[in-house]
PDB file of C-alpha atoms in Angstrom:
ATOM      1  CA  UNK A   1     -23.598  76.421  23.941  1.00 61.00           C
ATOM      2  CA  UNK A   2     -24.355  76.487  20.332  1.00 76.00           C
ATOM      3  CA  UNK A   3     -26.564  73.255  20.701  1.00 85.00           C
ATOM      4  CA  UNK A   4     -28.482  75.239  23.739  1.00 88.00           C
ATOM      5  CA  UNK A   5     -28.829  78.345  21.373  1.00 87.00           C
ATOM      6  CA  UNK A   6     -30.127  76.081  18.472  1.00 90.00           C
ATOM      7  CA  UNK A   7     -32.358  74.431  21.106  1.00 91.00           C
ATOM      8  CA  UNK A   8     -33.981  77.868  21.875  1.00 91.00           C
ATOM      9  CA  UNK A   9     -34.241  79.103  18.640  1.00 91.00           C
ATOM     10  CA  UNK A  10     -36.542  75.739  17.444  1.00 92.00           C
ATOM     11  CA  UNK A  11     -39.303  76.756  20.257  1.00 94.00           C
ATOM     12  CA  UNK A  12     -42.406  78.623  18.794  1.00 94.00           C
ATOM     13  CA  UNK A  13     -42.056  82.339  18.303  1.00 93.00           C
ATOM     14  CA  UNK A  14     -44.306  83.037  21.185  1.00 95.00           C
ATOM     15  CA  UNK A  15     -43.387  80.410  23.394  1.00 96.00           C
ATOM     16  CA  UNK A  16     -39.776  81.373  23.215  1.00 96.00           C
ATOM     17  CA  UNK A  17     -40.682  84.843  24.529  1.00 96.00           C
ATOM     18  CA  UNK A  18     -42.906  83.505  27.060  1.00 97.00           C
ATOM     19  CA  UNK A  19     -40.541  81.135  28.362  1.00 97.00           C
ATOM     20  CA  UNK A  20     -37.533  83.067  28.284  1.00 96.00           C
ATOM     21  CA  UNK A  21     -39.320  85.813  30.218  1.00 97.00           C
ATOM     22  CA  UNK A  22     -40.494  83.204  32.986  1.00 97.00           C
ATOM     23  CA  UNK A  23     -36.496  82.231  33.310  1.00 96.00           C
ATOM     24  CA  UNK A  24     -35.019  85.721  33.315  1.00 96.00           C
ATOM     25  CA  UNK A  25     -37.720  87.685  35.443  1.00 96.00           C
ATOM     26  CA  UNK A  26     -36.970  85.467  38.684  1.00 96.00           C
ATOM     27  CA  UNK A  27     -33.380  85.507  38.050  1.00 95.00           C
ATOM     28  CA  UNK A  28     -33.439  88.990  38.195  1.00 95.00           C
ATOM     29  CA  UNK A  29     -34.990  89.014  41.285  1.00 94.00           C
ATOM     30  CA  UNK A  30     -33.122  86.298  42.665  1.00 93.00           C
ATOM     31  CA  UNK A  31     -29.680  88.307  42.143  1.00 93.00           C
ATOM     32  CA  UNK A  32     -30.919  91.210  43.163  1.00 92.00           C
ATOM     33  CA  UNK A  33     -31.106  93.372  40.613  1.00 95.00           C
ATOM     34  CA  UNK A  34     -34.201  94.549  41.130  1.00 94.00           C
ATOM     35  CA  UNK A  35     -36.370  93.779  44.360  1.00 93.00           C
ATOM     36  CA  UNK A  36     -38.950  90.755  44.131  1.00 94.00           C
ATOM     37  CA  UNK A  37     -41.054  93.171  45.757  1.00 94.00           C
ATOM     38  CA  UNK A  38     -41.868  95.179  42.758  1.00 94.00           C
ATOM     39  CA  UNK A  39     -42.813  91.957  40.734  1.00 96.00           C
ATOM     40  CA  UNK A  40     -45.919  90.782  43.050  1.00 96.00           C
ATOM     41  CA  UNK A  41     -49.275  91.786  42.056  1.00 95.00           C
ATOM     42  CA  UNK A  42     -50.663  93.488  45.049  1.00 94.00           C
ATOM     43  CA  UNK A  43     -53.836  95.508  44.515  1.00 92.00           C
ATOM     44  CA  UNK A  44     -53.076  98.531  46.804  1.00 92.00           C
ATOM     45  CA  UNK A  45     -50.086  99.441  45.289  1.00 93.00           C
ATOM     46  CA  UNK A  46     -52.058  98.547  41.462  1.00 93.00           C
ATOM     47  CA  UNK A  47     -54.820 100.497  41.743  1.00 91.00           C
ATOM     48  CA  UNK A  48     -53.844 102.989  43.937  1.00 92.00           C
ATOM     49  CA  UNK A  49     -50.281 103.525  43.419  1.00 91.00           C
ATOM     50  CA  UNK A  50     -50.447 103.503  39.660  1.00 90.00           C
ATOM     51  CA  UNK A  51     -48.086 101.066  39.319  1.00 94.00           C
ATOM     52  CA  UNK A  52     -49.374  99.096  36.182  1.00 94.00           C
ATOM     53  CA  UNK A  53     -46.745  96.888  35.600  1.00 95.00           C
ATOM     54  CA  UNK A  54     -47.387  94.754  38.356  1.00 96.00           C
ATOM     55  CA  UNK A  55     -50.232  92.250  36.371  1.00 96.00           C
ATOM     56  CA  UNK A  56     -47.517  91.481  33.818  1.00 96.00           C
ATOM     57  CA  UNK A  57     -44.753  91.017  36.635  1.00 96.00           C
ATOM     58  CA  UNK A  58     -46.409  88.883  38.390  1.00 96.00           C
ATOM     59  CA  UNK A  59     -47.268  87.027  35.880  1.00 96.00           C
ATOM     60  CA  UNK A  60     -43.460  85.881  35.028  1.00 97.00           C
ATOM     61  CA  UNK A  61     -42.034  86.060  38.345  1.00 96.00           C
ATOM     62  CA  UNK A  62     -41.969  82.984  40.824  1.00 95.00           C
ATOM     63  CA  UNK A  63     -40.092  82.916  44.119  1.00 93.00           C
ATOM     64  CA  UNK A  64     -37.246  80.304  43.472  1.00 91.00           C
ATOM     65  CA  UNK A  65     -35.793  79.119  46.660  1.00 88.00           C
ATOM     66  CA  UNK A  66     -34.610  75.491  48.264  1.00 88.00           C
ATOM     67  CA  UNK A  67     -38.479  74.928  49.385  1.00 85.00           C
ATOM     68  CA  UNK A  68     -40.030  75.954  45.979  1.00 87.00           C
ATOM     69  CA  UNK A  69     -37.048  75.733  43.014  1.00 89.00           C
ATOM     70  CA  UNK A  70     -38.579  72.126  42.258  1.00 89.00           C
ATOM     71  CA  UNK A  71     -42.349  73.200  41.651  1.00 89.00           C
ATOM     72  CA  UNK A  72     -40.594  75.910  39.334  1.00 93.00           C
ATOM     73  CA  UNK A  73     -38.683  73.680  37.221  1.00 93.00           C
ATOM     74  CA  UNK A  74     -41.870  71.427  36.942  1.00 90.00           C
ATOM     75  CA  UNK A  75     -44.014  74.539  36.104  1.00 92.00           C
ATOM     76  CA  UNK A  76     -41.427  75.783  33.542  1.00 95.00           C
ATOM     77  CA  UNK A  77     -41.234  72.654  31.808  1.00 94.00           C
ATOM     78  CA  UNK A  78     -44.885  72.515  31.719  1.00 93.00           C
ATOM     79  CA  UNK A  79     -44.938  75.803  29.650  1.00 96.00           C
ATOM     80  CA  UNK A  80     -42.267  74.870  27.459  1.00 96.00           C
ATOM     81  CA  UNK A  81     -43.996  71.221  26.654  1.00 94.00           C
ATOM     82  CA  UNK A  82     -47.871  72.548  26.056  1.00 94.00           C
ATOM     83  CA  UNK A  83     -47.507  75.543  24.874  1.00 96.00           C
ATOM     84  CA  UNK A  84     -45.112  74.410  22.386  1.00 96.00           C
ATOM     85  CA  UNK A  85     -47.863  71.682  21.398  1.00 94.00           C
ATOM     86  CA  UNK A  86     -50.406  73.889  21.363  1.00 94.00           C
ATOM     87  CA  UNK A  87     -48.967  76.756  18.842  1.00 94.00           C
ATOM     88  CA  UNK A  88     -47.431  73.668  17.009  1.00 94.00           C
ATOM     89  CA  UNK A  89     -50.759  72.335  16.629  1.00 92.00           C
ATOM     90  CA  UNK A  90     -54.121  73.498  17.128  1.00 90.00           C
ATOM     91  CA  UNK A  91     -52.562  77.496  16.239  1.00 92.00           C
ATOM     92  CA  UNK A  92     -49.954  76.406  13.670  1.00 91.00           C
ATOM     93  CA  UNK A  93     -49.726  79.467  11.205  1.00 88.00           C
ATOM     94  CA  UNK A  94     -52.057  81.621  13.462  1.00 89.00           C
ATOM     95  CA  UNK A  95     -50.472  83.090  16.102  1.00 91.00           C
ATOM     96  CA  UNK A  96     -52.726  86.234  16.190  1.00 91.00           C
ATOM     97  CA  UNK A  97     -54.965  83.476  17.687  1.00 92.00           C
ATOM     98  CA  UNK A  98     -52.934  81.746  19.736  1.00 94.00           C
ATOM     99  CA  UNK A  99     -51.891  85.729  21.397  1.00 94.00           C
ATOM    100  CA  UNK A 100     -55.778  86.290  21.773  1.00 93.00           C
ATOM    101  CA  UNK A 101     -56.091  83.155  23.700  1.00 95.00           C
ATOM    102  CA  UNK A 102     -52.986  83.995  26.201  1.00 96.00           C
ATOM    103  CA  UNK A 103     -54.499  87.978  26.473  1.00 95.00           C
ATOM    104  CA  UNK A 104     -57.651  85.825  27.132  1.00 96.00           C
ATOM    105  CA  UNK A 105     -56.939  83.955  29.886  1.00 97.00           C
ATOM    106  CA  UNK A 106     -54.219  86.289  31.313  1.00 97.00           C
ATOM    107  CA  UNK A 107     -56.940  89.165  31.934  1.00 97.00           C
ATOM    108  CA  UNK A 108     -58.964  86.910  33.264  1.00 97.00           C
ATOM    109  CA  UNK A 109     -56.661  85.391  35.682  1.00 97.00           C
ATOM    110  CA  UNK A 110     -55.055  89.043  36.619  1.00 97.00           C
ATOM    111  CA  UNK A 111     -59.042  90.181  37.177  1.00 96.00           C
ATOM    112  CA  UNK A 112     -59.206  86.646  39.535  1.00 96.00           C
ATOM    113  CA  UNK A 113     -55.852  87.497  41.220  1.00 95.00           C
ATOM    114  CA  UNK A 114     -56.984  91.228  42.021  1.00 94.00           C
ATOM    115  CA  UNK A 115     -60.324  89.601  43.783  1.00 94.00           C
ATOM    116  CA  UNK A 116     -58.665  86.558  45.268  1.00 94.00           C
ATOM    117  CA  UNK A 117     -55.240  88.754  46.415  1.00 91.00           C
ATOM    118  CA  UNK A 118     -53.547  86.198  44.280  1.00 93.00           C
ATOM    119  CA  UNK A 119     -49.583  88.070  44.233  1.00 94.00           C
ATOM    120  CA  UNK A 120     -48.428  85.583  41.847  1.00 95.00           C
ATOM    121  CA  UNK A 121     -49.896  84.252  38.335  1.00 96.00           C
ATOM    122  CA  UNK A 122     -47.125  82.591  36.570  1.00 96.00           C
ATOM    123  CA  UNK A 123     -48.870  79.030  37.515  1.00 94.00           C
ATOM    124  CA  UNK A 124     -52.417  79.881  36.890  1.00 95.00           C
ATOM    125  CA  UNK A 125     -51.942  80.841  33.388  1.00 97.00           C
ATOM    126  CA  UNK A 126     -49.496  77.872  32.431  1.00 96.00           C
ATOM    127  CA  UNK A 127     -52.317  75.738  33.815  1.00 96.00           C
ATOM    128  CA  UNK A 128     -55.040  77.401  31.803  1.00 96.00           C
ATOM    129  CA  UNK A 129     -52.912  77.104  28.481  1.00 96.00           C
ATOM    130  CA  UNK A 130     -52.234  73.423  29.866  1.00 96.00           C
ATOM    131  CA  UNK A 131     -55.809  72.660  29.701  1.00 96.00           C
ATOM    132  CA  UNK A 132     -56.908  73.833  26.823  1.00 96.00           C
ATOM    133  CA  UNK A 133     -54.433  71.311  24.782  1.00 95.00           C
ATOM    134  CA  UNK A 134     -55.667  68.700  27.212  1.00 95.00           C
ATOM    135  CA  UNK A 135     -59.443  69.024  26.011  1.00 93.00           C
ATOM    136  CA  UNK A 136     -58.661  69.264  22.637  1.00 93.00           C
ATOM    137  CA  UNK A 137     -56.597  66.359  22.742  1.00 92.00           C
ATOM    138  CA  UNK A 138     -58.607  64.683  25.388  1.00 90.00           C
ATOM    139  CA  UNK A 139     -58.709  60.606  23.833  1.00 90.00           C
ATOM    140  CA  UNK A 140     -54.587  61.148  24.048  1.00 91.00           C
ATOM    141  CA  UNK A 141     -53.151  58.721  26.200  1.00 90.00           C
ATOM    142  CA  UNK A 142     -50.960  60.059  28.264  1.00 89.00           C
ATOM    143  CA  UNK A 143     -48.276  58.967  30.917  1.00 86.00           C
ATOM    144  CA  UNK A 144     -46.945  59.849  33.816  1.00 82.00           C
ATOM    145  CA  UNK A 145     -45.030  59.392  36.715  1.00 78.00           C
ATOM    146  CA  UNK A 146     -44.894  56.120  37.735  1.00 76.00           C
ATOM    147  CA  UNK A 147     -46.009  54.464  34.773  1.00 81.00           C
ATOM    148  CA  UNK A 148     -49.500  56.214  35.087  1.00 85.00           C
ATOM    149  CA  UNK A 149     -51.794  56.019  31.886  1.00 90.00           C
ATOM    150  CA  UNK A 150     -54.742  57.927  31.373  1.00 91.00           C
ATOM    151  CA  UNK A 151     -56.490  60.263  28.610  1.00 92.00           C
ATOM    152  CA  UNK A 152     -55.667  64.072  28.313  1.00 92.00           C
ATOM    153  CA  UNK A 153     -58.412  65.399  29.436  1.00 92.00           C
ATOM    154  CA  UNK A 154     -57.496  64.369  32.807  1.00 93.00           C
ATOM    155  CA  UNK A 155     -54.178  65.645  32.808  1.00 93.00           C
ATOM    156  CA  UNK A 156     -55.343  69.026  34.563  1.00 93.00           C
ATOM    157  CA  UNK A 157     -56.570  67.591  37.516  1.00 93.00           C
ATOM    158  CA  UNK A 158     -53.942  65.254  37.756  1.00 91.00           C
ATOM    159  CA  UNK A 159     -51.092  67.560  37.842  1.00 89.00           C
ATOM    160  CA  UNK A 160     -53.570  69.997  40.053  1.00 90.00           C
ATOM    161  CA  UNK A 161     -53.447  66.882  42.478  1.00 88.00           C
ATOM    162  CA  UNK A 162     -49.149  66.516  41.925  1.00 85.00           C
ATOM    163  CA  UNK A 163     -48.612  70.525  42.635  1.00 81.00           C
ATOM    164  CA  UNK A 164     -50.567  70.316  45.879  1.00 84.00           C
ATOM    165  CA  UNK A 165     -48.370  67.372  46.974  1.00 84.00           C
ATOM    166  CA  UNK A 166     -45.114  69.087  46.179  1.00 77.00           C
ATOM    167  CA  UNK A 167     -46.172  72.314  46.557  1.00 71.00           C
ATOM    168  CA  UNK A 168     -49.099  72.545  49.443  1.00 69.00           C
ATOM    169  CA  UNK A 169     -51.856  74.745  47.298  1.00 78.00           C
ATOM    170  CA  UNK A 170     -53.863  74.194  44.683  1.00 89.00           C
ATOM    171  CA  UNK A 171     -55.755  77.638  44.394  1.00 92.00           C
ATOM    172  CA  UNK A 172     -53.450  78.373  41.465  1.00 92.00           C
ATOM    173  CA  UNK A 173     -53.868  75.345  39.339  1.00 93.00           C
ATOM    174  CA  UNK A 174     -58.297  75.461  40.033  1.00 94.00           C
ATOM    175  CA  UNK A 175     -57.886  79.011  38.601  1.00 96.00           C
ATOM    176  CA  UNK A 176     -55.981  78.225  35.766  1.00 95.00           C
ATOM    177  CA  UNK A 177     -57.805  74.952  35.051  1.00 96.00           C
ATOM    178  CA  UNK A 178     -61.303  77.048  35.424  1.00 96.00           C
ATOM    179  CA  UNK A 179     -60.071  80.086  33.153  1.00 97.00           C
ATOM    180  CA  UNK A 180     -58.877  77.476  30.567  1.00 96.00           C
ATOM    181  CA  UNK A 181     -62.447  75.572  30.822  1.00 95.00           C
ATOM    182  CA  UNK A 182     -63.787  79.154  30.391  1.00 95.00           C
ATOM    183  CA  UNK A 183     -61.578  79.633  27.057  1.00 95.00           C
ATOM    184  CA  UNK A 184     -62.357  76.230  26.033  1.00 93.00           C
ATOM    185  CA  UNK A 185     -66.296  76.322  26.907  1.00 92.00           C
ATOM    186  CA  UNK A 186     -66.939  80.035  24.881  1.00 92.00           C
ATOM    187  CA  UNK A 187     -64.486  78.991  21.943  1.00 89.00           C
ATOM    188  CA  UNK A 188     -65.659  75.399  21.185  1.00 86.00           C
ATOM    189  CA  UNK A 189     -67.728  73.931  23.471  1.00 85.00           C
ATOM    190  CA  UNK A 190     -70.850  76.156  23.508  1.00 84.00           C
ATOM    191  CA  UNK A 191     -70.667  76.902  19.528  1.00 81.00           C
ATOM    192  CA  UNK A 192     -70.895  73.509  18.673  1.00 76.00           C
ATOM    193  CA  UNK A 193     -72.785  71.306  21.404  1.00 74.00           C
ATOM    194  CA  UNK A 194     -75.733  74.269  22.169  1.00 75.00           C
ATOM    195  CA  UNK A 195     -75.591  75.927  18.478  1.00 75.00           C
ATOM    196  CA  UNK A 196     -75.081  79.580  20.048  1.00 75.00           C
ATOM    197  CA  UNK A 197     -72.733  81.971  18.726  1.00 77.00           C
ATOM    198  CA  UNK A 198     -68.771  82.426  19.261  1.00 81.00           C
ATOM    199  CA  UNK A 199     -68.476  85.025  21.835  1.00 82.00           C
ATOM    200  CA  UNK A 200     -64.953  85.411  21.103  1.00 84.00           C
ATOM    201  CA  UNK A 201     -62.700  86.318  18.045  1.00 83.00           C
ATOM    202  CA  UNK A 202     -59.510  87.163  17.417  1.00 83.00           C
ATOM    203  CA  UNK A 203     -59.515  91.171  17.095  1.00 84.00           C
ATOM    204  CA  UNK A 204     -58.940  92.106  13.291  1.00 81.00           C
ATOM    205  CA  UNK A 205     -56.090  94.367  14.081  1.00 76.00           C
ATOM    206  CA  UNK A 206     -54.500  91.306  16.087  1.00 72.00           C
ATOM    207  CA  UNK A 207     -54.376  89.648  12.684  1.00 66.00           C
ATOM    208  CA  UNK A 208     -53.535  92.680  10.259  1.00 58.00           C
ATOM    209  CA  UNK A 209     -50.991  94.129  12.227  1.00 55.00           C
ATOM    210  CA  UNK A 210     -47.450  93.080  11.321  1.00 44.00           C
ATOM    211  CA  UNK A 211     -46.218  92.063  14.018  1.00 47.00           C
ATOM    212  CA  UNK A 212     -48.689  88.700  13.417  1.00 46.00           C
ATOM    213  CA  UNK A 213     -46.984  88.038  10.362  1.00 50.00           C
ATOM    214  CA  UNK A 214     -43.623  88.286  11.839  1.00 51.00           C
ATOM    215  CA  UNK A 215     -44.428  85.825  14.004  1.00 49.00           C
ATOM    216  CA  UNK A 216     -45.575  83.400  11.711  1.00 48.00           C
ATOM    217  CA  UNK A 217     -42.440  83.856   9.393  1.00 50.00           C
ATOM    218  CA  UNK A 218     -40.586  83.840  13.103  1.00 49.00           C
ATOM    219  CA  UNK A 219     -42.551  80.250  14.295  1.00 48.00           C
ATOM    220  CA  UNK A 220     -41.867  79.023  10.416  1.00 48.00           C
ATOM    221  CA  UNK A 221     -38.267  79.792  10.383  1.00 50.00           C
ATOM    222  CA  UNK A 222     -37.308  78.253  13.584  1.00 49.00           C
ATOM    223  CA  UNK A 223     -38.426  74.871  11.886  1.00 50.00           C
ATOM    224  CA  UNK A 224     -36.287  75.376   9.060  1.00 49.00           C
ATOM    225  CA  UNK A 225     -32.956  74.042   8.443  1.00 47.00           C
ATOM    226  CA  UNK A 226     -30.636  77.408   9.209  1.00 48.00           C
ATOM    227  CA  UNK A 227     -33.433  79.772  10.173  1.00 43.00           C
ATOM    228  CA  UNK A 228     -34.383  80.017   6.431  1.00 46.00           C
ATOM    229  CA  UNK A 229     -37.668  81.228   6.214  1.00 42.00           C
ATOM    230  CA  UNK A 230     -40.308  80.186   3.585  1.00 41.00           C
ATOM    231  CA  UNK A 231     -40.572  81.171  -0.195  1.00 42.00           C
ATOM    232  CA  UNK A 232     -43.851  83.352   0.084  1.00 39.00           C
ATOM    233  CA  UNK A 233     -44.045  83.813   3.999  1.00 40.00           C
ATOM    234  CA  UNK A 234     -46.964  82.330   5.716  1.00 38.00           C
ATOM    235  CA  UNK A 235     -50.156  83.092   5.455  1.00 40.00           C
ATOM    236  CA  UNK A 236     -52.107  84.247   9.018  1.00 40.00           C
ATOM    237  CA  UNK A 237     -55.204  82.940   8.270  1.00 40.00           C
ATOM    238  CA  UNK A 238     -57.701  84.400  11.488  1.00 38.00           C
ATOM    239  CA  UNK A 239     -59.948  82.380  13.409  1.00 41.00           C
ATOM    240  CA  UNK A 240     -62.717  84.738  13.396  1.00 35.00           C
ATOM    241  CA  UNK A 241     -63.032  84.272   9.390  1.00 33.00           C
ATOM    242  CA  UNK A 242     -65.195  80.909  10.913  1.00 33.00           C
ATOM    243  CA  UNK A 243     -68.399  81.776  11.927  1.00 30.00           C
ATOM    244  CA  UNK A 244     -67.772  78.790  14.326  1.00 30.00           C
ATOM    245  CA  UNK A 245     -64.343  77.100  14.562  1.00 32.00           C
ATOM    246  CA  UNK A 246     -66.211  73.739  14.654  1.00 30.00           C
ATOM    247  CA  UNK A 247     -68.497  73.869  11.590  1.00 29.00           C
ATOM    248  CA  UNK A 248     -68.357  75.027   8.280  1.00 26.00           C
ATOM    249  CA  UNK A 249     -71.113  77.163   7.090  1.00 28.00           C
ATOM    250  CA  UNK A 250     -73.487  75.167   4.543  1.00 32.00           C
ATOM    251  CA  UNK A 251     -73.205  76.907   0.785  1.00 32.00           C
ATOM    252  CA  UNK A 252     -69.875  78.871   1.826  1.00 37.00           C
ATOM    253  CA  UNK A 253     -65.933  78.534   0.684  1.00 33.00           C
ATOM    254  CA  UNK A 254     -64.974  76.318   3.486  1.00 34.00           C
ATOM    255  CA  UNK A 255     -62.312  77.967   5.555  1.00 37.00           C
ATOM    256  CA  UNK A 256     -59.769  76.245   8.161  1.00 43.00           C
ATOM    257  CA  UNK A 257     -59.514  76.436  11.740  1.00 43.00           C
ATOM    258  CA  UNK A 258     -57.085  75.782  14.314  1.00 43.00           C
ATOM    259  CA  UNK A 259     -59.370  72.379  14.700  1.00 48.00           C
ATOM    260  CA  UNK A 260     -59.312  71.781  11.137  1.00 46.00           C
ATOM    261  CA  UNK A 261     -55.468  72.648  10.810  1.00 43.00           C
ATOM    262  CA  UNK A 262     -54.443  70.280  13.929  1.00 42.00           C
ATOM    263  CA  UNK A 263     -56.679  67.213  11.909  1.00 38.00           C
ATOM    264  CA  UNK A 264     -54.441  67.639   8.640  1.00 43.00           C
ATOM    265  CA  UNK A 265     -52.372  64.673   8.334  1.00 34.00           C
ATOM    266  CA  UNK A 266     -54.049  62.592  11.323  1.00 31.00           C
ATOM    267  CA  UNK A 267     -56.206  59.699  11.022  1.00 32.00           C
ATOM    268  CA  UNK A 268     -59.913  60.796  12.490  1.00 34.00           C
ATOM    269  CA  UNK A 269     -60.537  59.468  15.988  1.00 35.00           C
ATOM    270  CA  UNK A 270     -57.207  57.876  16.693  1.00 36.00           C
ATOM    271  CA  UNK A 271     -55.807  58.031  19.746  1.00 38.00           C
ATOM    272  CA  UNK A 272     -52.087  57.936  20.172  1.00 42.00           C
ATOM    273  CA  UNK A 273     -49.875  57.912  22.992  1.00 49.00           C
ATOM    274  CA  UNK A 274     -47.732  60.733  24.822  1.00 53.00           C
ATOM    275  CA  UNK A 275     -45.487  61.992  27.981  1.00 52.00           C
ATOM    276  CA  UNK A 276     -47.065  64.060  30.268  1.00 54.00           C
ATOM    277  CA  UNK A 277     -44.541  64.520  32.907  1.00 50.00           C
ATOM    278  CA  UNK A 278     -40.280  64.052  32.018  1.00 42.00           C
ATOM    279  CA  UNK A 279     -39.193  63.323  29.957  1.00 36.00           C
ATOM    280  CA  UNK A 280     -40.426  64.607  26.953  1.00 39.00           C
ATOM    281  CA  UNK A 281     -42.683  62.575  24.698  1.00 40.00           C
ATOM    282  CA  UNK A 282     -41.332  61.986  21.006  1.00 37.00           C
ATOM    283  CA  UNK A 283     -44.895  61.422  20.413  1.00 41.00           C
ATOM    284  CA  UNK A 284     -46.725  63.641  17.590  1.00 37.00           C
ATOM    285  CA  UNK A 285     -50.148  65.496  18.965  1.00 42.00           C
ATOM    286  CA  UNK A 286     -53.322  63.303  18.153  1.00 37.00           C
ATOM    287  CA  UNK A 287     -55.544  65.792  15.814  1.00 40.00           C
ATOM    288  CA  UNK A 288     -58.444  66.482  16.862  1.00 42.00           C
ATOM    289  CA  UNK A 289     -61.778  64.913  15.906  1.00 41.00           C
ATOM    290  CA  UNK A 290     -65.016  67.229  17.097  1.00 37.00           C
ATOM    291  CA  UNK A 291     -66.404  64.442  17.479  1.00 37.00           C
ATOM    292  CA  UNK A 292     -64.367  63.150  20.611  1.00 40.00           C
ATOM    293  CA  UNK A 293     -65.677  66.635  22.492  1.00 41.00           C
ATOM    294  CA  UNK A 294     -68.972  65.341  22.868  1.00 39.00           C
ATOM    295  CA  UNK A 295     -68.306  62.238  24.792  1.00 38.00           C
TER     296      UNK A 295
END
């Protein structure tokens, strides 16, 4: 147990929350300590019956059962892999901007699921989180079942095209894939490629409020041998001090961005190799050269 518990504690800060909410909200349904029925996101009983809690329920819950438990496990190891790379990476020391990017796509997806009478949005916003790290890691070579090889960036569609088989749908996994493009598109493709402004940025009370830096010093300690935490903390350093996270602006102090950050230590414009499906690739992230998102 102890090597399970140490196990847990190593995961990011706020993909240990994540995931262990995705594991113990359908257990509790499943025993039947609370009825399923109160976790689905159905729109009558939102808007109409007050009963708010329903987006965030339905956004952990999943229906495990002999006919679905396998596209569960899949999905759950999904989070666990890419959203680990992700805060790991791209949002190392910034997780008041990796928390935007999750509120992000998660009211977008709950906004979708109202429209669409989607009841369930666990898979939607794994898959959006999913394909943001595949774009900004999209030269990665990745493989798959079957001794599959192709580049990141096409890892979305792939395991779109792998849920329908196994699971019969793919409306979840085009709505996460298209609120992750939307994430991706306002954040980093439409700054840089068409020069236009960054529509979004991280809130300044999402990186002054406390509970960021706990999470940093939370994410930091998990790394550390013991759960020591670093002499000094961490500092949360906030997307929005970028006026773009892809450029630098000419005559000022140059400040670091999640694409900056997940370049430290990388060669520019390698391409490296890495496990998309089980098991789990020992392979470190490829950082990411802007370079690579305009090919």
């Amino acid at each position: 147990m102890s090597d399970i518990g140490d196990w847990f504690r190593s995961i990011p800060a706020i993909t240990r929350y994540w995931f262990a909410a995705t594991v113990a909200v359908p257990l509790v349904g499943k025993l039947g300590l609370i009825s399923p029925a109160y976790f689905f996101l159905w729109p009558e009983a939102f808007l109409y019956r007050f009963q708010i809690w329903r987006p965030i329920t339905a956004t952990f819950y999943f229906p495990v059962g002999p006919g679905t438990g396998f596209l569960y496990l899949v999905n759950l190891y999904f989070l666990y892999q890419y959203s680990t790379r992700l805060e790991t990476g791209a949002f190392d020391g910034r997780p008041a901007d990796y928390l935007f990017m999750l509120l992000f796509n998660w009211i977008c997806i709950v906004i979708t699921g109202l429209a669409m009478d989607m009841q369930l949005l666990m898979i939607p916003l794994i898959m959006s989180v999913l394909y943001v790290w595949a774009q900004l890691n999209r030269d990665m070579i990745v493989s798959f079942w079957f001794g599959t090889r192709f580049k990141a960036c096409y890892l979305p569609w792939v395991i779109l095209g792998f849920n329908y088989i196994i699971g019969g749908s793919v409306i979840n996994e085009l709505i996460g894939n298209l609120v992750g493009h939307l994430y991706f598109f306002l954040m980093f493709r439409y700054p840089m490629d068409l020069g236009g402004r960054n529509f979004l940025s991280t809130p300044q009370f999402f990186s002054e409020h406390k509970a960021g830096e706990g999470f940093v010093r939370a994410t930091t300690a998990s790394r550390l041998p013991n759960g020591q935490a670093p002499e000094g903390g961490v500092q949360n350093r906030p997307l929005a001090a970028t006026s773009s996270p892809l450029s630098l602006t000419d005559g000022d102090t140059e400040s670091a961005s999640p694409l900056e950050t997940a370049r430290e230590g990388t060669q520019a414009g390698g391409a490296g190799e890495g496990e998309a499906g089980f098991p789990q690739s020992k392979e470190p992230d490829v950082g990411l050269d802007p370079r690579t998102l305009r090919s």
